[in-house]
Structure formats: C-alpha cells, structure tokens
CSV table of C-alpha atoms and ligand atoms in Angstrom, one decimal:
chain,number,residue,atom,x,y,z
A,1,MET,CA,-0.7,-11.7,-13.9
A,2,LEU,CA,0.9,-13.0,-10.9
A,3,ASP,CA,4.3,-12.5,-12.0
A,4,ARG,CA,2.9,-8.6,-13.0
A,5,VAL,CA,1.2,-8.2,-9.7
A,6,PRO,CA,4.3,-7.7,-7.3
A,7,ARG,CA,4.0,-9.3,-3.6
A,8,ARG,CA,3.9,-6.1,-1.8
A,9,ALA,CA,6.6,-6.0,0.9
A,10,PRO,CA,6.0,-6.6,4.7
A,11,VAL,CA,5.4,-3.6,6.7
A,12,PRO,CA,5.2,-3.1,10.3
A,13,VAL,CA,1.3,-4.1,11.5
A,14,PRO,CA,-0.6,-3.6,15.0
A,15,VAL,CA,-1.7,-6.9,15.9
A,16,GLY,CA,-4.8,-5.2,16.2
A,17,ASP,CA,-5.2,-5.0,12.4
A,18,ALA,CA,-3.1,-7.9,11.2
A,19,LEU,CA,-6.5,-10.6,11.1
A,20,GLY,CA,-6.0,-12.4,7.9
A,21,LEU,CA,-2.7,-10.7,7.1
A,22,VAL,CA,0.1,-13.1,6.0
A,23,LEU,CA,3.2,-12.9,8.2
A,24,GLY,CA,6.6,-11.5,6.6
A,25,GLU,CA,9.0,-12.8,9.6
A,26,ASP,CA,9.1,-15.4,12.1
A,27,VAL,CA,8.2,-14.9,15.5
A,28,VAL,CA,10.2,-15.8,18.5
A,29,ALA,CA,8.7,-16.0,22.0
A,30,SER,CA,11.2,-13.6,24.0
A,31,GLU,CA,8.9,-14.5,27.3
A,32,GLN,CA,8.0,-17.4,28.8
A,33,VAL,CA,4.0,-18.1,28.6
A,34,PRO,CA,2.4,-18.5,31.1
A,35,PRO,CA,5.2,-16.3,33.0
A,36,PHE,CA,5.1,-18.2,36.4
A,37,ALA,CA,3.8,-21.2,37.6
A,38,ASN,CA,0.2,-21.1,38.3
A,39,THR,CA,-3.0,-23.2,39.4
A,40,ALA,CA,-5.1,-24.7,36.8
A,41,MET,CA,-8.2,-25.2,39.7
A,42,ASP,CA,-9.3,-23.6,42.8
A,43,GLY,CA,-8.0,-25.1,45.8
A,44,PHE,CA,-5.3,-25.4,48.1
A,45,ALA,CA,-1.7,-25.1,47.6
A,46,VAL,CA,0.3,-27.7,49.5
A,47,ARG,CA,3.1,-29.7,49.7
A,48,ALA,CA,2.7,-33.0,48.1
A,49,ALA,CA,4.2,-34.8,50.8
A,50,ASP,CA,2.1,-33.5,53.3
A,51,THR,CA,-0.7,-35.2,51.3
A,52,ALA,CA,0.5,-38.9,51.9
A,53,GLY,CA,-1.8,-41.0,54.2
A,54,ALA,CA,-4.7,-38.5,53.6
A,55,PRO,CA,-6.8,-37.4,54.7
A,56,VAL,CA,-4.6,-34.8,56.3
A,57,GLU,CA,-5.4,-31.8,58.3
A,58,LEU,CA,-3.4,-28.4,57.1
A,59,GLU,CA,-2.9,-25.1,58.2
A,60,ILE,CA,-4.3,-22.6,55.7
A,61,LEU,CA,-1.7,-19.2,55.6
A,62,GLU,CA,-3.2,-16.9,53.0
A,63,THR,CA,-5.6,-16.5,50.3
A,64,ILE,CA,-3.9,-16.1,47.0
A,65,ALA,CA,-6.2,-14.7,43.8
A,66,ALA,CA,-5.1,-14.7,40.1
A,67,GLY,CA,-3.7,-11.1,39.9
A,68,HIS,CA,-1.9,-11.5,43.4
A,69,ALA,CA,1.5,-12.3,44.3
A,70,PRO,CA,1.7,-14.9,47.4
A,71,THR,CA,3.1,-13.4,50.7
A,72,ALA,CA,3.9,-16.4,52.5
A,73,GLU,CA,6.2,-19.4,52.0
A,74,VAL,CA,4.2,-23.1,52.6
A,75,GLY,CA,6.0,-25.4,55.2
A,76,PRO,CA,5.2,-28.2,56.2
A,77,GLY,CA,1.7,-29.2,57.3
A,78,GLN,CA,0.6,-25.9,55.5
A,79,ALA,CA,-1.5,-24.9,52.6
A,80,SER,CA,-2.3,-21.6,50.7
A,81,ARG,CA,-6.1,-21.4,49.5
A,82,ILE,CA,-5.7,-20.6,46.1
A,83,PHE,CA,-7.9,-19.6,42.6
A,84,THR,CA,-7.2,-20.6,39.1
A,85,GLY,CA,-4.3,-18.5,37.6
A,86,ALA,CA,-2.7,-17.6,41.0
A,87,PRO,CA,1.0,-18.0,41.2
A,88,ILE,CA,1.8,-21.4,43.0
A,89,PRO,CA,3.3,-20.0,46.2
A,90,PRO,CA,6.9,-20.9,47.6
A,91,GLY,CA,7.2,-23.9,49.7
A,92,ALA,CA,4.2,-25.5,47.7
A,93,ASP,CA,4.7,-28.0,44.5
A,94,ALA,CA,1.1,-29.0,44.2
A,95,VAL,CA,-2.5,-28.1,44.1
A,96,VAL,CA,-5.4,-30.0,45.6
A,97,MET,CA,-8.7,-29.3,44.1
A,98,VAL,CA,-11.2,-27.4,46.1
A,99,GLU,CA,-13.5,-30.3,45.4
A,100,ARG,CA,-11.4,-33.0,47.3
A,101,THR,CA,-11.3,-30.6,50.3
A,102,GLU,CA,-13.2,-29.6,53.6
A,103,LEU,CA,-13.2,-26.8,55.9
A,104,VAL,CA,-12.4,-27.6,59.2
A,105,ASP,CA,-12.3,-24.1,60.6
A,106,GLU,CA,-11.2,-20.9,59.0
A,107,HIS,CA,-7.7,-21.6,59.5
A,108,HIS,CA,-7.6,-25.5,58.8
A,109,VAL,CA,-8.4,-27.5,56.1
A,110,ARG,CA,-9.0,-31.3,55.6
A,111,VAL,CA,-7.4,-32.7,52.6
A,112,GLU,CA,-9.0,-35.8,51.5
A,113,ILE,CA,-6.4,-37.4,48.9
A,114,GLU,CA,-2.8,-38.0,48.2
A,115,VAL,CA,-1.8,-35.7,45.3
A,116,PRO,CA,1.7,-36.1,43.3
A,117,VAL,CA,4.1,-33.3,43.1
A,118,GLY,CA,3.0,-31.0,40.2
A,119,ASN,CA,-0.9,-31.6,40.3
A,120,HIS,CA,-2.8,-29.2,39.1
A,121,VAL,CA,0.4,-26.8,38.3
A,122,ARG,CA,0.9,-25.3,35.3
A,123,PRO,CA,4.7,-24.5,35.1
A,124,ALA,CA,6.0,-21.4,34.1
A,125,GLY,CA,6.9,-21.6,30.4
A,126,ASP,CA,4.3,-24.7,29.6
A,127,ASP,CA,2.5,-22.9,26.7
A,128,LEU,CA,5.5,-21.4,25.1
A,129,ASP,CA,9.0,-21.4,26.0
A,130,VAL,CA,11.4,-18.4,25.5
A,131,GLY,CA,13.4,-19.2,22.2
A,132,ALA,CA,11.0,-20.9,20.3
A,133,VAL,CA,9.7,-20.2,17.1
A,134,VAL,CA,5.8,-19.5,17.8
A,135,LEU,CA,4.7,-18.5,14.2
A,136,SER,CA,6.5,-18.7,11.2
A,137,ALA,CA,6.9,-16.4,8.0
A,138,GLY,CA,4.4,-17.0,5.4
A,139,GLU,CA,1.4,-18.1,8.2
A,140,VAL,CA,-2.1,-16.6,7.6
A,141,LEU,CA,-2.8,-14.9,10.8
A,142,SER,CA,-5.9,-16.3,12.8
A,143,ALA,CA,-7.4,-15.5,15.9
A,144,ALA,CA,-5.5,-17.8,17.6
A,145,HIS,CA,-2.5,-16.2,16.1
A,146,LEU,CA,-3.2,-13.0,17.4
A,147,GLY,CA,-3.9,-14.3,21.0
A,148,VAL,CA,-0.5,-16.2,20.7
A,149,LEU,CA,1.2,-12.6,19.9
A,150,CYS,CA,-0.6,-10.9,22.7
A,151,SER,CA,0.1,-13.4,25.3
A,152,LEU,CA,3.9,-12.6,24.4
A,153,GLY,CA,3.4,-9.0,24.6
A,154,VAL,CA,4.0,-8.4,20.9
A,155,GLU,CA,2.1,-4.9,19.6
A,156,SER,CA,3.1,-4.9,16.1
A,157,VAL,CA,4.3,-7.5,13.6
A,158,LEU,CA,5.7,-7.1,9.8
A,159,ALA,CA,2.7,-8.5,7.7
A,160,HIS,CA,2.4,-7.7,4.0
A,161,PRO,CA,-0.4,-5.2,4.1
A,162,ARG,CA,-3.9,-5.3,2.5
A,163,LEU,CA,-4.2,-4.1,-0.9
A,164,THR,CA,-6.7,-1.1,-1.4
A,165,VAL,CA,-8.9,-2.0,-4.4
A,166,GLY,CA,-10.9,0.2,-6.3
A,167,VAL,CA,-13.9,-0.7,-8.3
A,168,VAL,CA,-15.7,0.8,-10.9
A,169,SER,CA,-19.1,-0.1,-13.2
A,170,THR,CA,-19.1,0.8,-16.7
A,171,GLY,CA,-22.0,1.5,-18.8
A,172,ASP,CA,-24.5,3.6,-20.1
A,173,GLU,CA,-27.7,1.7,-18.7
A,174,LEU,CA,-26.7,1.7,-15.2
A,175,VAL,CA,-28.5,3.5,-12.3
A,176,GLU,CA,-27.4,3.8,-8.8
A,177,GLY,CA,-29.3,2.7,-6.0
A,178,ALA,CA,-33.1,2.7,-5.9
A,179,GLN,CA,-33.5,5.7,-8.4
A,180,PRO,CA,-36.4,5.1,-10.9
A,181,LEU,CA,-35.7,3.1,-14.0
A,182,ALA,CA,-35.9,4.9,-17.3
A,183,PRO,CA,-36.6,2.6,-20.3
A,184,GLY,CA,-33.5,0.5,-21.0
A,185,GLN,CA,-31.9,1.4,-17.5
A,186,ILE,CA,-30.6,-1.6,-15.2
A,187,ARG,CA,-29.7,-1.5,-11.4
A,188,ASP,CA,-25.8,-1.7,-10.7
A,189,SER,CA,-25.3,-4.9,-9.2
A,190,ASN,CA,-21.6,-5.7,-10.1
A,191,ARG,CA,-20.0,-2.8,-8.1
A,192,ARG,CA,-21.5,-4.0,-4.5
A,193,THR,CA,-20.5,-7.8,-5.4
A,194,LEU,CA,-17.0,-7.0,-6.4
A,195,LEU,CA,-16.6,-4.7,-3.6
A,196,ALA,CA,-17.8,-7.1,-1.3
A,197,LEU,CA,-15.6,-10.1,-3.3
A,198,ALA,CA,-12.6,-8.0,-2.8
A,199,ALA,CA,-13.3,-7.3,0.9
A,200,GLY,CA,-13.8,-10.8,1.3
A,201,ALA,CA,-10.6,-11.7,-0.3
A,202,GLY,CA,-9.0,-9.4,2.7
A,203,CYS,CA,-8.4,-6.1,0.9
A,204,ASP,CA,-9.6,-2.9,1.6
A,205,VAL,CA,-12.2,-1.5,-0.9
A,206,VAL,CA,-13.0,2.1,-2.2
A,207,ASP,CA,-16.2,2.5,-4.3
A,208,LEU,CA,-15.1,4.4,-7.7
A,209,GLY,CA,-19.0,4.9,-8.7
A,210,ILE,CA,-20.4,4.3,-12.1
A,211,ALA,CA,-19.1,5.6,-15.4
A,212,PRO,CA,-21.3,6.2,-18.4
A,213,ASP,CA,-20.1,4.7,-21.8
A,214,THR,CA,-17.4,7.5,-22.8
A,215,GLU,CA,-14.2,7.5,-23.0
A,216,GLU,CA,-13.4,10.7,-21.0
A,217,ALA,CA,-15.6,9.0,-17.8
A,218,ILE,CA,-14.4,5.8,-18.0
A,219,THR,CA,-10.9,7.4,-18.3
A,220,ALA,CA,-11.3,9.5,-15.6
A,221,ALA,CA,-12.5,6.7,-13.5
A,222,ILE,CA,-9.9,4.5,-14.2
A,223,ARG,CA,-7.2,7.3,-13.4
A,224,ARG,CA,-8.9,8.2,-10.0
A,225,GLY,CA,-8.4,4.4,-9.2
A,226,VAL,CA,-5.0,4.0,-10.2
A,227,SER,CA,-3.9,7.3,-8.3
A,228,THR,CA,-5.4,6.1,-5.1
A,229,CYS,CA,-5.8,2.6,-5.2
A,230,ASP,CA,-3.3,-0.5,-5.2
A,231,ALA,CA,-5.6,-2.4,-7.9
A,232,VAL,CA,-8.6,-1.3,-9.4
A,233,LEU,CA,-11.7,-3.9,-10.3
A,234,THR,CA,-13.6,-2.5,-13.7
A,235,SER,CA,-16.6,-4.3,-14.8
A,236,GLY,CA,-18.6,-4.5,-18.5
A,237,GLY,CA,-16.9,-3.0,-22.0
A,238,VAL,CA,-14.9,-6.0,-22.3
A,239,SER,CA,-16.4,-7.6,-25.0
A,240,MET,CA,-16.9,-7.2,-28.6
A,241,GLY,CA,-18.9,-4.8,-29.3
A,242,ASP,CA,-18.6,-1.4,-30.6
A,243,ILE,CA,-19.0,0.6,-27.4
A,244,ASP,CA,-17.0,-2.1,-25.3
A,245,LEU,CA,-14.6,0.9,-24.5
A,246,VAL,CA,-12.6,-0.2,-21.3
A,247,LYS,CA,-10.7,-2.8,-23.5
A,248,VAL,CA,-9.8,0.0,-26.0
A,249,ILE,CA,-9.2,2.7,-23.0
A,250,LEU,CA,-6.9,0.6,-21.3
A,251,ASP,CA,-5.4,-0.4,-24.3
A,252,ARG,CA,-4.5,3.2,-24.7
A,253,ILE,CA,-3.8,4.6,-21.4
A,254,GLY,CA,-1.9,1.2,-20.1
A,255,ASP,CA,0.2,-1.6,-20.6
A,256,MET,CA,-2.6,-3.9,-21.3
A,257,ARG,CA,-3.7,-7.4,-22.5
A,258,TRP,CA,-7.2,-7.8,-23.6
A,259,MET,CA,-7.7,-11.8,-24.1
A,260,GLN,CA,-10.4,-14.2,-24.1
A,261,ILE,CA,-10.5,-17.0,-22.1
A,262,ALA,CA,-12.1,-20.8,-22.7
A,263,ILE,CA,-14.4,-20.4,-19.9
A,264,LYS,CA,-17.8,-20.0,-19.4
A,265,PRO,CA,-19.1,-17.8,-18.1
A,266,ALA,CA,-16.6,-15.1,-17.9
A,267,LYS,CA,-14.8,-15.3,-21.7
A,268,PRO,CA,-13.7,-11.8,-21.9
A,269,PHE,CA,-11.0,-10.4,-19.8
A,270,ALA,CA,-9.0,-7.4,-19.7
A,271,PHE,CA,-5.8,-7.0,-17.7
A,272,GLY,CA,-2.7,-5.1,-17.2
A,273,LEU,CA,-1.0,-2.3,-15.6
A,274,VAL,CA,-1.9,1.3,-15.6
A,275,ASP,CA,0.6,3.3,-13.9
A,276,GLY,CA,2.2,0.2,-12.9
A,277,VAL,CA,-1.1,-0.6,-11.0
A,278,PRO,CA,-3.0,-3.5,-11.9
A,279,VAL,CA,-6.3,-3.0,-13.3
A,280,PHE,CA,-8.6,-5.8,-14.0
A,281,GLY,CA,-11.3,-5.6,-16.6
A,282,PHE,CA,-13.9,-8.1,-16.2
A,283,PRO,CA,-17.1,-8.6,-18.6
A,284,GLY,CA,-20.5,-7.2,-17.5
A,285,ASN,CA,-22.6,-9.8,-16.8
A,286,PRO,CA,-23.1,-10.2,-13.1
A,287,VAL,CA,-22.4,-14.2,-13.0
A,288,SER,CA,-19.3,-13.3,-15.1
A,289,SER,CA,-18.0,-10.6,-13.3
A,290,MET,CA,-18.3,-12.5,-10.1
A,291,VAL,CA,-16.7,-15.8,-11.5
A,292,SER,CA,-14.0,-13.7,-13.0
A,293,PHE,CA,-13.2,-12.2,-9.9
A,294,GLU,CA,-13.0,-16.1,-8.2
A,295,LEU,CA,-10.9,-17.0,-11.2
A,296,LEU,CA,-8.8,-14.5,-11.9
A,297,GLY,CA,-9.0,-11.5,-9.6
A,298,ARG,CA,-8.7,-13.3,-6.5
A,299,PRO,CA,-6.0,-15.3,-6.4
A,300,ALA,CA,-3.7,-12.6,-8.2
A,301,LEU,CA,-5.0,-9.9,-5.2
A,302,ARG,CA,-4.4,-13.1,-2.5
A,303,HIS,CA,-0.9,-13.4,-4.2
A,304,ALA,CA,-0.3,-9.6,-3.9
A,305,MET,CA,-0.7,-9.9,-0.2
A,306,GLY,CA,1.8,-12.6,0.2
A,307,HIS,CA,-0.6,-16.0,0.3
A,308,THR,CA,0.7,-18.6,-1.5
A,309,GLU,CA,-2.5,-20.7,-1.4
A,310,LEU,CA,-4.3,-18.8,-3.8
A,311,ASP,CA,-7.3,-20.9,-5.2
A,312,ARG,CA,-10.7,-21.8,-3.7
A,313,PRO,CA,-10.5,-25.4,-2.3
A,314,VAL,CA,-11.3,-27.8,-4.7
A,315,VAL,CA,-13.1,-31.3,-4.0
A,316,ARG,CA,-13.9,-34.0,-6.1
A,317,ALA,CA,-17.7,-34.3,-5.6
A,318,VAL,CA,-20.9,-36.5,-6.5
A,319,ALA,CA,-23.2,-35.0,-9.0
A,320,ASP,CA,-26.7,-35.4,-7.8
A,321,ASP,CA,-28.1,-33.3,-11.0
A,322,ALA,CA,-27.2,-34.4,-14.3
A,323,PHE,CA,-24.8,-31.5,-15.6
A,324,ASP,CA,-25.5,-31.4,-19.4
A,325,ARG,CA,-23.4,-29.5,-21.8
A,326,ARG,CA,-22.1,-29.5,-25.3
A,327,PRO,CA,-18.4,-29.6,-26.8
A,328,ASP,CA,-17.2,-26.0,-27.3
A,329,GLY,CA,-13.8,-25.9,-26.9
A,330,LYS,CA,-14.5,-24.4,-23.1
A,331,THR,CA,-14.3,-25.2,-19.4
A,332,HIS,CA,-17.7,-24.2,-17.9
A,333,PHE,CA,-18.4,-23.6,-14.4
A,334,ALA,CA,-21.8,-24.3,-13.0
A,335,ARG,CA,-23.0,-22.7,-10.3
A,336,VAL,CA,-24.0,-25.6,-7.3
A,337,VAL,CA,-24.8,-26.1,-4.0
A,338,ALA,CA,-22.4,-28.5,-2.3
A,339,ARG,CA,-23.4,-30.3,0.6
A,340,HIS,CA,-22.0,-33.2,2.5
A,341,GLY,CA,-23.8,-36.4,2.1
A,342,GLY,CA,-24.2,-39.2,4.6
A,343,ASP,CA,-21.4,-41.2,2.8
A,344,GLY,CA,-18.3,-38.9,3.5
A,345,ARG,CA,-18.3,-37.3,0.1
A,346,VAL,CA,-19.3,-33.8,-1.3
A,347,HIS,CA,-22.6,-33.9,-3.3
A,348,VAL,CA,-23.7,-31.1,-5.7
A,349,THR,CA,-26.7,-30.3,-7.3
A,350,THR,CA,-27.4,-27.0,-9.5
A,351,ALA,CA,-28.3,-23.8,-8.0
A,352,GLY,CA,-30.6,-22.6,-10.4
A,353,GLY,CA,-30.2,-20.9,-13.9
A,354,GLN,CA,-27.0,-21.1,-15.6
A,355,GLY,CA,-27.2,-17.9,-17.5
A,356,SER,CA,-24.6,-15.4,-17.1
A,357,HIS,CA,-27.1,-12.8,-16.2
A,358,GLN,CA,-28.6,-14.9,-13.7
A,359,LEU,CA,-27.5,-13.8,-10.4
A,360,GLY,CA,-30.0,-15.7,-8.5
A,361,ALA,CA,-28.2,-18.9,-8.9
A,362,MET,CA,-24.8,-17.5,-8.4
A,363,ALA,CA,-26.6,-16.3,-5.0
A,364,ALA,CA,-28.0,-19.6,-3.7
A,365,ALA,CA,-24.3,-21.6,-5.1
A,366,ASN,CA,-21.7,-21.9,-2.5
A,367,ALA,CA,-19.5,-23.8,-5.1
A,368,LEU,CA,-18.7,-24.0,-8.7
A,369,ALA,CA,-18.3,-27.0,-10.5
A,370,VAL,CA,-15.8,-27.6,-13.3
A,371,LEU,CA,-17.0,-29.2,-16.4
A,372,PRO,CA,-14.3,-29.9,-18.9
A,373,ASP,CA,-15.1,-29.4,-22.4
A,374,GLY,CA,-17.6,-32.4,-23.3
A,375,ASP,CA,-20.5,-33.4,-23.1
A,376,GLY,CA,-20.9,-32.8,-19.2
A,377,VAL,CA,-21.3,-35.1,-16.0
A,378,ALA,CA,-24.0,-37.7,-15.8
A,379,MET,CA,-26.2,-37.9,-12.7
A,380,GLY,CA,-24.1,-39.9,-10.1
A,381,GLY,CA,-20.8,-39.0,-12.0
A,382,GLU,CA,-17.7,-37.2,-10.2
A,383,VAL,CA,-17.4,-33.6,-11.0
A,384,ASP,CA,-14.3,-31.4,-9.5
A,385,THR,CA,-16.0,-28.4,-7.2
A,386,LEU,CA,-14.5,-25.2,-6.3
A,387,LEU,CA,-15.7,-24.5,-2.8
A,388,LEU,CA,-16.4,-20.9,-2.4
A,389,GLY,CA,-17.6,-20.9,1.4
A,390,GLY,CA,-18.3,-23.3,3.8
A,391,VAL,CA,-20.1,-26.5,2.8
A,392,PRO,CA,-23.4,-27.7,4.9
A,393,SER,CA,-22.9,-30.7,6.5
A,394,GLU,CA,-26.2,-33.1,6.2
A,395,SER,CA,-27.3,-31.7,9.3
A,396,GLY,CA,-27.3,-27.9,8.0
A,397,LEU,CA,-23.9,-26.8,9.8
A,398,PRO,CA,-21.7,-25.4,7.5
A,399,ILE,CA,-18.1,-27.0,7.5
A,400,ASP,CA,-15.7,-24.6,6.5
A,401,PRO,CA,-13.4,-26.1,3.9
A,402,ALA,CA,-10.5,-23.6,5.1
B,1,AMP,P1,-20.9,-5.5,-21.0
B,1,AMP,O1,-19.9,-6.6,-20.5
B,1,AMP,O2,-20.5,-4.2,-21.1
B,1,AMP,O3,-21.4,-5.5,-22.7
B,1,AMP,O4,-22.1,-5.7,-20.5
B,1,AMP,C1,-23.2,-7.5,-20.6
B,1,AMP,C2,-24.2,-7.3,-19.8
B,1,AMP,O5,-23.9,-7.0,-18.3
B,1,AMP,C3,-25.2,-6.3,-20.3
B,1,AMP,O6,-26.2,-7.0,-20.1
B,1,AMP,C4,-25.3,-5.3,-18.7
B,1,AMP,O7,-25.9,-4.4,-19.2
B,1,AMP,C5,-24.8,-6.3,-18.0
B,1,AMP,N1,-24.5,-5.2,-17.0
B,1,AMP,C6,-23.0,-4.5,-17.3
B,1,AMP,N2,-22.4,-4.1,-16.0
B,1,AMP,C7,-23.1,-4.2,-15.1
B,1,AMP,C8,-23.3,-3.8,-14.1
B,1,AMP,N3,-23.0,-3.2,-13.1
B,1,AMP,N4,-24.7,-4.6,-12.9
B,1,AMP,C9,-25.4,-5.4,-13.5
B,1,AMP,N5,-25.2,-5.6,-15.0
B,1,AMP,C10,-24.4,-5.1,-15.7
B,2,MG,MG1,-21.4,-2.3,-21.0
C-alpha cells in the first residue's frame, strides 16, 4: 500500500494553513530574532559602570515603551525608563529592574543595586540568528513551529499537502440520521467515524453519502469519489457474502486487491487504485472499520502526506485484566483503556464487549492491546499496546504519547 499511495510533492502553503503538515524544505533564518537588543524587564536602561557602588542616583532622559524607538543616547550618570520588549537605547548596556529602583523625583531615579553589563538585555539574534536552519524538511509543523515562521516573517512554506479523503458507506440496511428505522434497518455510524478518523489524521474530508447494495449505486459513489478526492474510504461489502459488492466492483473498475488479513477484528479488506486514486475498502462492522482505518488506512494516508512516523506509538503495558483468547492464526486487537499507573508503567483494562459490532467498547477505549496468536495474556502479564490518543495519568490528566 505504501508503494502504491505515493507521497505527494510539497507545495507552497500559507503558514496559517500549515499546522500538522510535513515541511518539505529546510527553513533558514533570513532575519535576526529578536531583531534588536531589547529589555526583558520593566525598569531603567543604564550604563552598568554607573551602578558601581550602588545606591546611585541617575538622571532620567525619557521613557521607552515596546514598539517605540529611543530618541536619546544614555550618557554617564543617565538612565531611560524602559518597558519589556523596548529597544535598549544607545549608550546603555544593562537594565535595572524597576523593583530595584526608586523614583527620587520626576527626573531622577535611585538605583539600589550594582548590575553587570548585559543585565536583563536580550541581544539581537538571541533566539534565532541569520543563516541558522531553524526548521528542517520532514518536521511536522507544530504551533511553536508556526510561531517561529511568523517571527521570521515567513508567510508561506513548502509542505506536503493534505489529502482530500472521501468516505462512502455501503449497505441496503443503512439509514441516515434520525429517520425512523424500518424493519431490518440500522443507522449508519461508519461514515461519521471514518470522516472523523480521516480528519484526525490531518486530511480534508468529503462525505460521499450512503450507497445501497446495487452495483450502479456503489459504482457511482466510488467514481464520484475518485474524480474529486485523493483517496476514498468505503465501508461494508468486502467480506465473503454474495452481496458483498464493493470488492466485486472495485475488482471490475480498478486495479484492485481484495485480501483477508490475519487479524481480528477487521479480517476482510480491499485495497487498490481506481483511476490512480487509492480506494480503501473497509469492512462494515463498526469496530472493524475503525480498527482497519487505524492499522491500514491511517499509515497510508500519513505516508502520502509526507509523514515518516506512520503508526501509533506502541508501549509495553501491564495487563490489569486477563485477556483470554484461543489460537486461530490471527493477531487480535483488544479494545482497552490505558492509564498510567503509579509504578511508571502503562496499565490496560478491557474497555468492554469485544464484538466487532460493539462500538461502545471502542468508544470507551483509548488503546488497542495486541494479542498475538495463542492463549492470550494473563492478568499481570505484559502486552504491546497501540495508543490511539492521550493516556490519562493516575490523577486523570491525559499525557499525550505524541
Ligand atoms: P458488511 O461488511 O457489509 O457485510 O457489514 C457487516 C456488518 O456491519 C453488518 O452487520 C452491517 O449491517 C454492519 N454495517 C455495515 N455498514 C455499516 C455502517 N455504515 N454503519 C453501521 N453498521 C454497518
Ligand atoms: Mg453490507
């Protein structure tokens, strides 16, 4: 899949749209940050030598606020009142914080301490200097990275673009929204969860609606998806039944592979290209479609968006429940609640019913415990666990694995 879902080339992206994107170039500072020496404190800009033998009394020249240029050079015996972020005036080489001064009158201040040269002065370029590589290609742009770009006046960067991902649900039984249920009908939940998962993976998403189980409807929905999106996710219709049309249609209109994967949930899966656009055919059971997305969809979409860390973080956790299973040739992914224990380890307990239709347990889970083929994991044993989100600490505060 990773080979067949190519990495999209970087394009210019406004910094305001770049959060979470993968940077496609090195960014070199073309300016100094801060651009001028300025004060870290409210106080008085002085000549450090004048404070020798403090307390000393100095003449006040002017007041310099942030955003305003000094108008006077500080000479011997002189000082200028200055506020945080304001430029250090010529002649001054140190700042005395206001708390260590006392006004004598409107024009004179008493400095109570001796200060060294550079005291509370933030030199030009102290944060970022001209020519420094401040961000490297491949970095995932964070809030702080965007701040760095703004502080340098960079308005746009080369970044791997977001994918636009379309999501379609298939099934005659599916009903939209709150409409009344006729006998045999259920409500469509997969479309919303897959749209949300794709959005959470950093994609733009397009709702392609519900397609009933006819070749025409499913073909039309997939065709519409591949003509407007960079990838299409479908759910339902990929297992062994006669009316599992998605795999049949994809095979007919696309360069498609239908497969069965030795995992539980989410055994059936279809993947391939239709008109060059990757289509992921996930199974219909709600937990299966979500687990498929986590294991198969998300890594491929992230790859296409330039990420190199594709998978969720895995920790070796302590099983606080017994996770029983029987050998069946498959790896099982148990929906679990992961929590930091007081012992510095992550602990997992079952999130509830483990049926592939039991979305309630998936909703309660923040992790998947990986149970290799065999007899499961005894209580107190260790189990590799994929963290799907933040792990709450003992105190209940989440600690994000990313
Ligand atoms: P399928 O993979 O189409 O055989 O569907 C497997 C199971 O998932 C069946 O019980 C379906 O009713 C159910 N299912 C399929 N699609 C959805 C959906 N979009 N939302 C909720 N359940 C679904
Ligand atoms: Mg179906």
